[in-house]
Every structure is written in C-alpha cells, then in structure tokens.
Amino acid sequence: MAIWSILAAPLIMSTDLRTLEPQYRRILLNRNVIAVNQDKLGIQGRQIITSKDKGVEVWTRPITPTAKSGNTIVYSYAVAIWNKRDDGTPYPFSNPISQYGLTSKSGYFLRDLYTNQDYGFFLPTDLLTVKVNPSGVIFFKATPVIADR
C-alpha cells in the first residue's frame, strides 16, 4: 500500500471486500495512506535510493501541506523505506534525512503513517534509523517547520 500511494495509482482489488480479514481491512482502509495516494498536489512519487546489496529501496512523494520560505515552496513528503530482503530479521537502515530530499534548513516533523507514532523533529543532517521487517515497509510523513511564518 505504501508504494501504491507514493505512485498515486488507482487500487483495484479482486476480492470480496465483505469477507476480508480484519488485519488486511485495516491496511486497505488506512486514512493516512489513502490521503497520500489522493493528495491534491497530484505529483507522482519516485524511487530515490536503490541499494541492491542491502536489498532496500526508498521512495518519496511531495505532498501537502506546503509552506513558503521566502520565495521557495517547501513540500511535505511521504517517504517509504522498503526492505525487499526475506532473510527473517528486521534490517537496520540509517541515513541523514537529507538523502530523502528533506533539505529544509528549518527541519521536519516525522510521523509514521501506519502507527501514528511521532518520530520527532529532524534537521536535514540528522540520522533517521529504522528497523524494517523482511518484505516490510516503514512509511512516514515529513512535514516542514518554517521558521519565518
């Protein structure tokens, strides 16, 4: 669902939704993920990191809300860190958030889109370290903090 929402693609289900297991229903009906997919900016996301040796991909999409810093528009971003490995253990993945295109000098607030857990405030040089389950994804929204509002 995370990559689907980053790509702003239509979702076609070929199952009877009335009989869907509750855990799958929660994933399909997640309002945060649907909001990313249907974001009014309409900008399709893209893959920005492919680490074949580590088996991890990172995808981002600019989304609302946006803010202005001087004459520059600063976007919020949806970021999906996808572990394509299947070796049975969560994979630790760590990068400064600037590698995800999060470069506003005022920083960002990060929130997990599946759990609503706040990761806190990050500057572009700050490291975000996550553990991504095999075949799993960490999906978060980065909302810019604009100092001159």
PDB file of C-alpha atoms in Angstrom:
ATOM      1  CA  MET A   1       0.000   0.000   0.000  1.00  0.00           C
ATOM      2  CA  ALA A   2       2.879   2.402   0.669  1.00  0.00           C
ATOM      3  CA  ILE A   3       4.364   2.155  -2.832  1.00  0.00           C
ATOM      4  CA  TRP A   4       0.837   2.301  -4.303  1.00  0.00           C
ATOM      5  CA  SER A   5       0.170   5.571  -2.515  1.00  0.00           C
ATOM      6  CA  ILE A   6       3.588   7.031  -3.434  1.00  0.00           C
ATOM      7  CA  LEU A   7       2.867   6.290  -7.103  1.00  0.00           C
ATOM      8  CA  ALA A   8      -0.608   7.904  -6.917  1.00  0.00           C
ATOM      9  CA  ALA A   9      -2.000   4.854  -8.701  1.00  0.00           C
ATOM     10  CA  PRO A  10      -5.576   3.545  -8.684  1.00  0.00           C
ATOM     11  CA  LEU A  11      -6.120   0.498  -6.476  1.00  0.00           C
ATOM     12  CA  ILE A  12      -8.032  -2.415  -7.934  1.00  0.00           C
ATOM     13  CA  MET A  13      -8.916  -5.251  -5.576  1.00  0.00           C
ATOM     14  CA  SER A  14     -10.013  -8.601  -6.985  1.00  0.00           C
ATOM     15  CA  THR A  15     -11.547  -9.975  -3.817  1.00  0.00           C
ATOM     16  CA  ASP A  16     -14.852  -9.755  -1.985  1.00  0.00           C
ATOM     17  CA  LEU A  17     -14.164  -6.866   0.413  1.00  0.00           C
ATOM     18  CA  ARG A  18     -17.017  -8.010   2.687  1.00  0.00           C
ATOM     19  CA  THR A  19     -15.045 -11.128   3.610  1.00  0.00           C
ATOM     20  CA  LEU A  20     -11.647  -9.502   4.000  1.00  0.00           C
ATOM     21  CA  GLU A  21      -9.702 -10.399   7.162  1.00  0.00           C
ATOM     22  CA  PRO A  22      -9.615  -7.524   9.718  1.00  0.00           C
ATOM     23  CA  GLN A  23      -5.823  -7.029   9.542  1.00  0.00           C
ATOM     24  CA  TYR A  24      -5.993  -6.566   5.756  1.00  0.00           C
ATOM     25  CA  ARG A  25      -9.055  -4.324   6.050  1.00  0.00           C
ATOM     26  CA  ARG A  26      -7.088  -2.035   8.422  1.00  0.00           C
ATOM     27  CA  ILE A  27      -4.305  -1.740   5.869  1.00  0.00           C
ATOM     28  CA  LEU A  28      -6.645  -1.076   2.944  1.00  0.00           C
ATOM     29  CA  LEU A  29      -8.719   1.498   4.841  1.00  0.00           C
ATOM     30  CA  ASN A  30      -5.828   3.398   6.441  1.00  0.00           C
ATOM     31  CA  ARG A  31      -6.843   7.053   6.049  1.00  0.00           C
ATOM     32  CA  ASN A  32      -3.250   8.322   6.240  1.00  0.00           C
ATOM     33  CA  VAL A  33      -2.129   6.097   3.373  1.00  0.00           C
ATOM     34  CA  ILE A  34      -5.210   6.901   1.280  1.00  0.00           C
ATOM     35  CA  ALA A  35      -4.577  10.628   1.879  1.00  0.00           C
ATOM     36  CA  VAL A  36      -1.072  10.282   0.426  1.00  0.00           C
ATOM     37  CA  ASN A  37      -2.432   8.468  -2.625  1.00  0.00           C
ATOM     38  CA  GLN A  38      -5.119  11.117  -3.189  1.00  0.00           C
ATOM     39  CA  ASP A  39      -3.022  14.167  -2.289  1.00  0.00           C
ATOM     40  CA  LYS A  40      -4.296  17.253  -4.093  1.00  0.00           C
ATOM     41  CA  LEU A  41      -0.883  18.209  -5.495  1.00  0.00           C
ATOM     42  CA  GLY A  42      -1.141  15.201  -7.807  1.00  0.00           C
ATOM     43  CA  ILE A  43       2.641  14.811  -8.050  1.00  0.00           C
ATOM     44  CA  GLN A  44       3.692  11.215  -8.590  1.00  0.00           C
ATOM     45  CA  GLY A  45       6.453   9.936  -6.333  1.00  0.00           C
ATOM     46  CA  ARG A  46       9.667   8.277  -7.375  1.00  0.00           C
ATOM     47  CA  GLN A  47      12.332   5.886  -6.242  1.00  0.00           C
ATOM     48  CA  ILE A  48      15.325   7.797  -4.914  1.00  0.00           C
ATOM     49  CA  ILE A  49      17.520   5.079  -3.376  1.00  0.00           C
ATOM     50  CA  THR A  50      18.155   1.550  -4.601  1.00  0.00           C
ATOM     51  CA  SER A  51      20.581  -0.463  -2.554  1.00  0.00           C
ATOM     52  CA  LYS A  52      20.815  -3.825  -4.279  1.00  0.00           C
ATOM     53  CA  ASP A  53      23.494  -5.091  -1.900  1.00  0.00           C
ATOM     54  CA  LYS A  54      21.347  -4.154   1.122  1.00  0.00           C
ATOM     55  CA  GLY A  55      18.009  -5.029  -0.514  1.00  0.00           C
ATOM     56  CA  VAL A  56      16.386  -1.708   0.421  1.00  0.00           C
ATOM     57  CA  GLU A  57      14.577   0.864  -1.706  1.00  0.00           C
ATOM     58  CA  VAL A  58      13.460   4.360  -0.699  1.00  0.00           C
ATOM     59  CA  TRP A  59      10.545   6.087  -2.447  1.00  0.00           C
ATOM     60  CA  THR A  60       9.352   9.654  -1.870  1.00  0.00           C
ATOM     61  CA  ARG A  61       6.451  11.817  -2.955  1.00  0.00           C
ATOM     62  CA  PRO A  62       5.932  15.566  -2.414  1.00  0.00           C
ATOM     63  CA  ILE A  63       2.564  16.153  -0.714  1.00  0.00           C
ATOM     64  CA  THR A  64       0.614  18.778   1.182  1.00  0.00           C
ATOM     65  CA  PRO A  65       0.825  20.753   3.316  1.00  0.00           C
ATOM     66  CA  THR A  66       3.318  23.038   1.652  1.00  0.00           C
ATOM     67  CA  ALA A  67       4.845  26.143   3.180  1.00  0.00           C
ATOM     68  CA  LYS A  68       6.737  29.144   1.886  1.00  0.00           C
ATOM     69  CA  SER A  69      10.196  30.067   2.983  1.00  0.00           C
ATOM     70  CA  GLY A  70      10.952  33.358   1.263  1.00  0.00           C
ATOM     71  CA  ASN A  71      10.206  32.705  -2.414  1.00  0.00           C
ATOM     72  CA  THR A  72      10.659  28.949  -2.111  1.00  0.00           C
ATOM     73  CA  ILE A  73       7.856  26.409  -1.724  1.00  0.00           C
ATOM     74  CA  VAL A  74       8.768  23.763   0.825  1.00  0.00           C
ATOM     75  CA  TYR A  75       6.916  20.478   0.410  1.00  0.00           C
ATOM     76  CA  SER A  76       5.896  17.875   2.914  1.00  0.00           C
ATOM     77  CA  TYR A  77       6.968  14.401   1.809  1.00  0.00           C
ATOM     78  CA  ALA A  78       5.702  10.866   2.099  1.00  0.00           C
ATOM     79  CA  VAL A  79       8.696   8.532   2.434  1.00  0.00           C
ATOM     80  CA  ALA A  80       8.579   4.738   2.097  1.00  0.00           C
ATOM     81  CA  ILE A  81      11.594   2.648   3.110  1.00  0.00           C
ATOM     82  CA  TRP A  82      11.020  -0.817   1.655  1.00  0.00           C
ATOM     83  CA  ASN A  83      13.009  -3.867   2.775  1.00  0.00           C
ATOM     84  CA  LYS A  84      12.993  -6.349  -0.106  1.00  0.00           C
ATOM     85  CA  ARG A  85      15.036  -8.867   1.861  1.00  0.00           C
ATOM     86  CA  ASP A  86      13.474 -12.092   3.102  1.00  0.00           C
ATOM     87  CA  ASP A  87      16.195 -13.333   5.447  1.00  0.00           C
ATOM     88  CA  GLY A  88      13.992 -13.340   8.539  1.00  0.00           C
ATOM     89  CA  THR A  89      15.278 -10.437  10.619  1.00  0.00           C
ATOM     90  CA  PRO A  90      14.418  -6.732  10.685  1.00  0.00           C
ATOM     91  CA  TYR A  91      17.034  -4.792   8.759  1.00  0.00           C
ATOM     92  CA  PRO A  92      18.527  -1.667  10.359  1.00  0.00           C
ATOM     93  CA  PHE A  93      18.638   1.230   7.892  1.00  0.00           C
ATOM     94  CA  SER A  94      20.115   4.621   8.712  1.00  0.00           C
ATOM     95  CA  ASN A  95      20.564   7.782   6.662  1.00  0.00           C
ATOM     96  CA  PRO A  96      20.517  11.527   7.187  1.00  0.00           C
ATOM     97  CA  ILE A  97      17.045  12.699   6.155  1.00  0.00           C
ATOM     98  CA  SER A  98      18.594  14.962   3.517  1.00  0.00           C
ATOM     99  CA  GLN A  99      19.201  11.788   1.465  1.00  0.00           C
ATOM    100  CA  TYR A 100      15.402  11.502   1.206  1.00  0.00           C
ATOM    101  CA  GLY A 101      15.128  15.001  -0.263  1.00  0.00           C
ATOM    102  CA  LEU A 102      14.303  16.555   3.108  1.00  0.00           C
ATOM    103  CA  THR A 103      16.575  19.579   2.858  1.00  0.00           C
ATOM    104  CA  SER A 104      14.712  22.477   4.512  1.00  0.00           C
ATOM    105  CA  LYS A 105      17.166  24.045   6.965  1.00  0.00           C
ATOM    106  CA  SER A 106      14.302  24.637   9.427  1.00  0.00           C
ATOM    107  CA  GLY A 107      13.737  20.885   9.720  1.00  0.00           C
ATOM    108  CA  TYR A 108      10.792  18.495   9.667  1.00  0.00           C
ATOM    109  CA  PHE A 109       8.425  16.689  11.986  1.00  0.00           C
ATOM    110  CA  LEU A 110       8.206  12.983  11.124  1.00  0.00           C
ATOM    111  CA  ARG A 111       5.183  10.778  11.787  1.00  0.00           C
ATOM    112  CA  ASP A 112       4.625   7.108  10.934  1.00  0.00           C
ATOM    113  CA  LEU A 113       1.595   6.799   8.641  1.00  0.00           C
ATOM    114  CA  TYR A 114       0.649   3.295   9.812  1.00  0.00           C
ATOM    115  CA  THR A 115       1.036   3.650  13.584  1.00  0.00           C
ATOM    116  CA  ASN A 116       0.698   7.454  14.007  1.00  0.00           C
ATOM    117  CA  GLN A 117       3.888   7.312  16.086  1.00  0.00           C
ATOM    118  CA  ASP A 118       5.754  10.606  16.123  1.00  0.00           C
ATOM    119  CA  TYR A 119       9.442  10.202  15.320  1.00  0.00           C
ATOM    120  CA  GLY A 120      10.065  13.789  16.393  1.00  0.00           C
ATOM    121  CA  PHE A 121      11.860  16.771  14.920  1.00  0.00           C
ATOM    122  CA  PHE A 122      14.755  16.282  12.474  1.00  0.00           C
ATOM    123  CA  LEU A 123      17.169  18.623  10.754  1.00  0.00           C
ATOM    124  CA  PRO A 124      18.451  17.608   7.288  1.00  0.00           C
ATOM    125  CA  THR A 125      21.756  16.341   8.746  1.00  0.00           C
ATOM    126  CA  ASP A 126      20.062  14.243  11.468  1.00  0.00           C
ATOM    127  CA  LEU A 127      20.162  10.462  11.097  1.00  0.00           C
ATOM    128  CA  LEU A 128      16.913   8.551  10.967  1.00  0.00           C
ATOM    129  CA  THR A 129      17.499   4.954  11.996  1.00  0.00           C
ATOM    130  CA  VAL A 130      14.735   2.407  11.498  1.00  0.00           C
ATOM    131  CA  LYS A 131      14.421  -1.371  11.531  1.00  0.00           C
ATOM    132  CA  VAL A 132      12.395  -2.604   8.585  1.00  0.00           C
ATOM    133  CA  ASN A 133      10.855  -6.079   8.731  1.00  0.00           C
ATOM    134  CA  PRO A 134      11.609  -8.524   5.887  1.00  0.00           C
ATOM    135  CA  SER A 135       9.365  -7.677   2.913  1.00  0.00           C
ATOM    136  CA  GLY A 136       8.107  -4.781   5.049  1.00  0.00           C
ATOM    137  CA  VAL A 137       7.979  -1.029   4.809  1.00  0.00           C
ATOM    138  CA  ILE A 138       8.401   1.973   7.071  1.00  0.00           C
ATOM    139  CA  PHE A 139       6.100   4.716   5.792  1.00  0.00           C
ATOM    140  CA  PHE A 140       6.214   8.213   7.234  1.00  0.00           C
ATOM    141  CA  LYS A 141       5.218  11.784   6.515  1.00  0.00           C
ATOM    142  CA  ALA A 142       7.732  14.595   6.874  1.00  0.00           C
ATOM    143  CA  THR A 143       6.113  17.988   7.478  1.00  0.00           C
ATOM    144  CA  PRO A 144       8.364  21.043   7.202  1.00  0.00           C
ATOM    145  CA  VAL A 145       8.862  23.506  10.014  1.00  0.00           C
ATOM    146  CA  ILE A 146       9.136  27.033   8.655  1.00  0.00           C
ATOM    147  CA  ALA A 147      10.863  29.458  10.992  1.00  0.00           C
ATOM    148  CA  ASP A 148       9.712  32.669   9.289  1.00  0.00           C
ATOM    149  CA  ARG A 149       5.952  32.053   9.399  1.00  0.00           C
TER     150      ARG A 149
END
